[in-house]
Amino acid sequence: MGTTMELVARPQLAQQMLVPFARLGLDRAAIGLSGLCAVHCFASAVLVALAASAGGLLLNPVIHEVGLVIAVLLGAVALGRGIILHGYMMPAAVGSLGLGLMAGAIQLPHDGAGETIWTLIGVGMLALGHDLNHRATH
């Protein structure tokens, strides 16, 4: 295993060390998580319209906070790994914008459509970032 200075001086060494991580399918998992988030947001909005009690459970802020933490951690690992493997910043920039929109949406009131709309836009941007990262890696 190389030292930090060796990894900086020889980017090929860093790429060789990260190749096994590319096989983990982190970008695919992150895209799947983005899809689940989109389904959750849409289902929450529909369920709120149909039944306030079921919507209240799905709109619990803890679900959103935990989901955002998971998205940030998975995004940091997958998109950061992509920068090291292929050297392109665009996927990480697009994904980071999506994470920022999601984090901003969490601050909006849970009783309006604004939070759902901004979260879905953020989730879409994050999924696009992971897709760009996946394409650049493979």
PDB file of C-alpha atoms in Angstrom:
ATOM      1  CA  MET A   1       0.000   0.000   0.000  1.00  0.00           C
ATOM      2  CA  GLY A   2       1.462   3.372  -0.977  1.00  0.00           C
ATOM      3  CA  THR A   3       1.941   6.399   1.232  1.00  0.00           C
ATOM      4  CA  THR A   4      -0.041   9.583   0.695  1.00  0.00           C
ATOM      5  CA  MET A   5       2.910  11.234  -1.053  1.00  0.00           C
ATOM      6  CA  GLU A   6       3.263   8.260  -3.418  1.00  0.00           C
ATOM      7  CA  LEU A   7      -0.463   8.436  -4.236  1.00  0.00           C
ATOM      8  CA  VAL A   8      -0.223  12.150  -5.016  1.00  0.00           C
ATOM      9  CA  ALA A   9       2.953  11.731  -7.068  1.00  0.00           C
ATOM     10  CA  ARG A  10       1.673   8.670  -8.926  1.00  0.00           C
ATOM     11  CA  PRO A  11      -2.074   8.949  -9.676  1.00  0.00           C
ATOM     12  CA  GLN A  12      -1.921   5.575 -11.458  1.00  0.00           C
ATOM     13  CA  LEU A  13      -1.140   3.945  -8.106  1.00  0.00           C
ATOM     14  CA  ALA A  14      -4.205   5.572  -6.545  1.00  0.00           C
ATOM     15  CA  GLN A  15      -6.325   4.391  -9.463  1.00  0.00           C
ATOM     16  CA  GLN A  16      -5.035   0.828  -9.144  1.00  0.00           C
ATOM     17  CA  MET A  17      -5.819   0.809  -5.439  1.00  0.00           C
ATOM     18  CA  LEU A  18      -9.390   2.035  -6.058  1.00  0.00           C
ATOM     19  CA  VAL A  19     -10.295  -0.338  -8.901  1.00  0.00           C
ATOM     20  CA  PRO A  20     -11.762  -2.946  -6.482  1.00  0.00           C
ATOM     21  CA  PHE A  21     -14.078  -0.233  -5.118  1.00  0.00           C
ATOM     22  CA  ALA A  22     -15.409   0.393  -8.635  1.00  0.00           C
ATOM     23  CA  ARG A  23     -16.750  -3.142  -8.641  1.00  0.00           C
ATOM     24  CA  LEU A  24     -18.835  -2.468  -5.532  1.00  0.00           C
ATOM     25  CA  GLY A  25     -21.388  -0.621  -7.634  1.00  0.00           C
ATOM     26  CA  LEU A  26     -21.575   2.406  -5.332  1.00  0.00           C
ATOM     27  CA  ASP A  27     -22.940   4.627  -8.083  1.00  0.00           C
ATOM     28  CA  ARG A  28     -25.641   2.083  -8.936  1.00  0.00           C
ATOM     29  CA  ALA A  29     -26.545   1.794  -5.254  1.00  0.00           C
ATOM     30  CA  ALA A  30     -26.677   5.579  -4.961  1.00  0.00           C
ATOM     31  CA  ILE A  31     -28.891   5.858  -8.057  1.00  0.00           C
ATOM     32  CA  GLY A  32     -31.158   3.206  -6.550  1.00  0.00           C
ATOM     33  CA  LEU A  33     -31.272   5.141  -3.280  1.00  0.00           C
ATOM     34  CA  SER A  34     -32.168   8.285  -5.220  1.00  0.00           C
ATOM     35  CA  GLY A  35     -34.997   6.372  -6.882  1.00  0.00           C
ATOM     36  CA  LEU A  36     -36.251   5.153  -3.511  1.00  0.00           C
ATOM     37  CA  CYS A  37     -36.138   8.714  -2.213  1.00  0.00           C
ATOM     38  CA  ALA A  38     -38.153   9.934  -5.201  1.00  0.00           C
ATOM     39  CA  VAL A  39     -40.724   7.177  -4.634  1.00  0.00           C
ATOM     40  CA  HIS A  40     -40.851   8.062  -0.931  1.00  0.00           C
ATOM     41  CA  CYS A  41     -41.435  11.764  -1.681  1.00  0.00           C
ATOM     42  CA  PHE A  42     -44.110  11.056  -4.258  1.00  0.00           C
ATOM     43  CA  ALA A  43     -45.810   8.437  -2.075  1.00  0.00           C
ATOM     44  CA  SER A  44     -45.728  10.800   0.904  1.00  0.00           C
ATOM     45  CA  ALA A  45     -47.405  13.556  -1.078  1.00  0.00           C
ATOM     46  CA  VAL A  46     -50.072  11.174  -2.385  1.00  0.00           C
ATOM     47  CA  LEU A  47     -50.655   9.615   1.018  1.00  0.00           C
ATOM     48  CA  VAL A  48     -50.932  13.029   2.663  1.00  0.00           C
ATOM     49  CA  ALA A  49     -53.658  13.864   0.188  1.00  0.00           C
ATOM     50  CA  LEU A  50     -55.429  10.549   0.858  1.00  0.00           C
ATOM     51  CA  ALA A  51     -54.897   9.930   4.555  1.00  0.00           C
ATOM     52  CA  ALA A  52     -53.393  12.415   6.983  1.00  0.00           C
ATOM     53  CA  SER A  53     -52.438   9.767   9.538  1.00  0.00           C
ATOM     54  CA  ALA A  54     -50.364   7.663   7.099  1.00  0.00           C
ATOM     55  CA  GLY A  55     -48.797  10.794   5.609  1.00  0.00           C
ATOM     56  CA  GLY A  56     -47.805  11.996   9.072  1.00  0.00           C
ATOM     57  CA  LEU A  57     -45.803   8.822   9.635  1.00  0.00           C
ATOM     58  CA  LEU A  58     -43.990   9.091   6.282  1.00  0.00           C
ATOM     59  CA  LEU A  59     -43.333  12.808   6.723  1.00  0.00           C
ATOM     60  CA  ASN A  60     -41.547  12.274  10.033  1.00  0.00           C
ATOM     61  CA  PRO A  61     -38.464  14.566   9.966  1.00  0.00           C
ATOM     62  CA  VAL A  62     -36.244  11.768  11.329  1.00  0.00           C
ATOM     63  CA  ILE A  63     -36.788   9.749   8.124  1.00  0.00           C
ATOM     64  CA  HIS A  64     -35.636  12.722   6.059  1.00  0.00           C
ATOM     65  CA  GLU A  65     -32.636  13.471   8.257  1.00  0.00           C
ATOM     66  CA  VAL A  66     -31.418   9.855   8.263  1.00  0.00           C
ATOM     67  CA  GLY A  67     -31.976   9.617   4.501  1.00  0.00           C
ATOM     68  CA  LEU A  68     -29.968  12.780   3.917  1.00  0.00           C
ATOM     69  CA  VAL A  69     -27.090  11.517   6.076  1.00  0.00           C
ATOM     70  CA  ILE A  70     -27.022   8.234   4.128  1.00  0.00           C
ATOM     71  CA  ALA A  71     -27.136  10.135   0.811  1.00  0.00           C
ATOM     72  CA  VAL A  72     -24.271  12.435   1.860  1.00  0.00           C
ATOM     73  CA  LEU A  73     -22.086   9.548   3.047  1.00  0.00           C
ATOM     74  CA  LEU A  74     -22.738   7.410  -0.018  1.00  0.00           C
ATOM     75  CA  GLY A  75     -22.320  10.421  -2.300  1.00  0.00           C
ATOM     76  CA  ALA A  76     -19.012  11.427  -0.703  1.00  0.00           C
ATOM     77  CA  VAL A  77     -17.576   7.934  -1.078  1.00  0.00           C
ATOM     78  CA  ALA A  78     -18.864   7.178  -4.587  1.00  0.00           C
ATOM     79  CA  LEU A  79     -18.344  10.618  -6.134  1.00  0.00           C
ATOM     80  CA  GLY A  80     -15.002  11.144  -4.362  1.00  0.00           C
ATOM     81  CA  ARG A  81     -13.792   7.773  -5.606  1.00  0.00           C
ATOM     82  CA  GLY A  82     -14.840   8.819  -9.094  1.00  0.00           C
ATOM     83  CA  ILE A  83     -12.717  11.969  -8.976  1.00  0.00           C
ATOM     84  CA  ILE A  84      -9.688   9.854  -8.100  1.00  0.00           C
ATOM     85  CA  LEU A  85     -10.433   7.202 -10.745  1.00  0.00           C
ATOM     86  CA  HIS A  86     -11.317   9.332 -13.751  1.00  0.00           C
ATOM     87  CA  GLY A  87     -10.313  12.847 -12.682  1.00  0.00           C
ATOM     88  CA  TYR A  88     -13.547  14.554 -13.746  1.00  0.00           C
ATOM     89  CA  MET A  89     -15.077  17.024 -11.296  1.00  0.00           C
ATOM     90  CA  MET A  90     -18.415  17.440 -13.107  1.00  0.00           C
ATOM     91  CA  PRO A  91     -20.140  14.335 -11.668  1.00  0.00           C
ATOM     92  CA  ALA A  92     -19.179  15.348  -8.125  1.00  0.00           C
ATOM     93  CA  ALA A  93     -20.251  18.956  -8.743  1.00  0.00           C
ATOM     94  CA  VAL A  94     -23.652  17.905 -10.086  1.00  0.00           C
ATOM     95  CA  GLY A  95     -24.122  15.414  -7.245  1.00  0.00           C
ATOM     96  CA  SER A  96     -23.076  17.984  -4.642  1.00  0.00           C
ATOM     97  CA  LEU A  97     -25.586  20.465  -6.024  1.00  0.00           C
ATOM     98  CA  GLY A  98     -28.262  17.802  -5.649  1.00  0.00           C
ATOM     99  CA  LEU A  99     -27.221  17.105  -2.058  1.00  0.00           C
ATOM    100  CA  GLY A 100     -27.306  20.829  -1.324  1.00  0.00           C
ATOM    101  CA  LEU A 101     -30.821  21.118  -2.717  1.00  0.00           C
ATOM    102  CA  MET A 102     -31.906  18.138  -0.629  1.00  0.00           C
ATOM    103  CA  ALA A 103     -30.362  19.657   2.515  1.00  0.00           C
ATOM    104  CA  GLY A 104     -32.049  22.973   1.784  1.00  0.00           C
ATOM    105  CA  ALA A 105     -35.399  21.286   1.205  1.00  0.00           C
ATOM    106  CA  ILE A 106     -35.239  19.676   4.652  1.00  0.00           C
ATOM    107  CA  GLN A 107     -35.333  23.179   6.130  1.00  0.00           C
ATOM    108  CA  LEU A 108     -38.644  24.028   4.429  1.00  0.00           C
ATOM    109  CA  PRO A 109     -41.974  23.485   6.194  1.00  0.00           C
ATOM    110  CA  HIS A 110     -43.270  19.930   5.870  1.00  0.00           C
ATOM    111  CA  ASP A 111     -46.815  21.063   5.189  1.00  0.00           C
ATOM    112  CA  GLY A 112     -46.373  22.409   1.679  1.00  0.00           C
ATOM    113  CA  ALA A 113     -45.427  21.141  -1.737  1.00  0.00           C
ATOM    114  CA  GLY A 114     -42.202  23.195  -1.742  1.00  0.00           C
ATOM    115  CA  GLU A 115     -40.232  20.663   0.271  1.00  0.00           C
ATOM    116  CA  THR A 116     -41.317  17.795  -1.977  1.00  0.00           C
ATOM    117  CA  ILE A 117     -40.564  19.686  -5.186  1.00  0.00           C
ATOM    118  CA  TRP A 118     -37.095  20.834  -4.072  1.00  0.00           C
ATOM    119  CA  THR A 119     -36.259  17.405  -2.691  1.00  0.00           C
ATOM    120  CA  LEU A 120     -37.229  15.737  -5.967  1.00  0.00           C
ATOM    121  CA  ILE A 121     -35.128  18.232  -7.941  1.00  0.00           C
ATOM    122  CA  GLY A 122     -32.187  17.547  -5.593  1.00  0.00           C
ATOM    123  CA  VAL A 123     -32.643  13.784  -5.831  1.00  0.00           C
ATOM    124  CA  GLY A 124     -32.716  14.036  -9.627  1.00  0.00           C
ATOM    125  CA  MET A 125     -29.516  16.100  -9.669  1.00  0.00           C
ATOM    126  CA  LEU A 126     -27.815  13.654  -7.303  1.00  0.00           C
ATOM    127  CA  ALA A 127     -28.864  10.681  -9.432  1.00  0.00           C
ATOM    128  CA  LEU A 128     -27.576  12.492 -12.537  1.00  0.00           C
ATOM    129  CA  GLY A 129     -24.231  13.072 -10.793  1.00  0.00           C
ATOM    130  CA  HIS A 130     -23.969   9.380  -9.944  1.00  0.00           C
ATOM    131  CA  ASP A 131     -24.924   8.415 -13.500  1.00  0.00           C
ATOM    132  CA  LEU A 132     -22.248  10.725 -14.930  1.00  0.00           C
ATOM    133  CA  ASN A 133     -19.756   9.266 -12.452  1.00  0.00           C
ATOM    134  CA  HIS A 134     -20.704   5.713 -13.423  1.00  0.00           C
ATOM    135  CA  ARG A 135     -20.357   6.474 -17.134  1.00  0.00           C
ATOM    136  CA  ALA A 136     -16.980   8.163 -16.660  1.00  0.00           C
ATOM    137  CA  THR A 137     -15.695   5.250 -14.582  1.00  0.00           C
ATOM    138  CA  HIS A 138     -16.785   2.540 -17.023  1.00  0.00           C
TER     139      HIS A 138
END
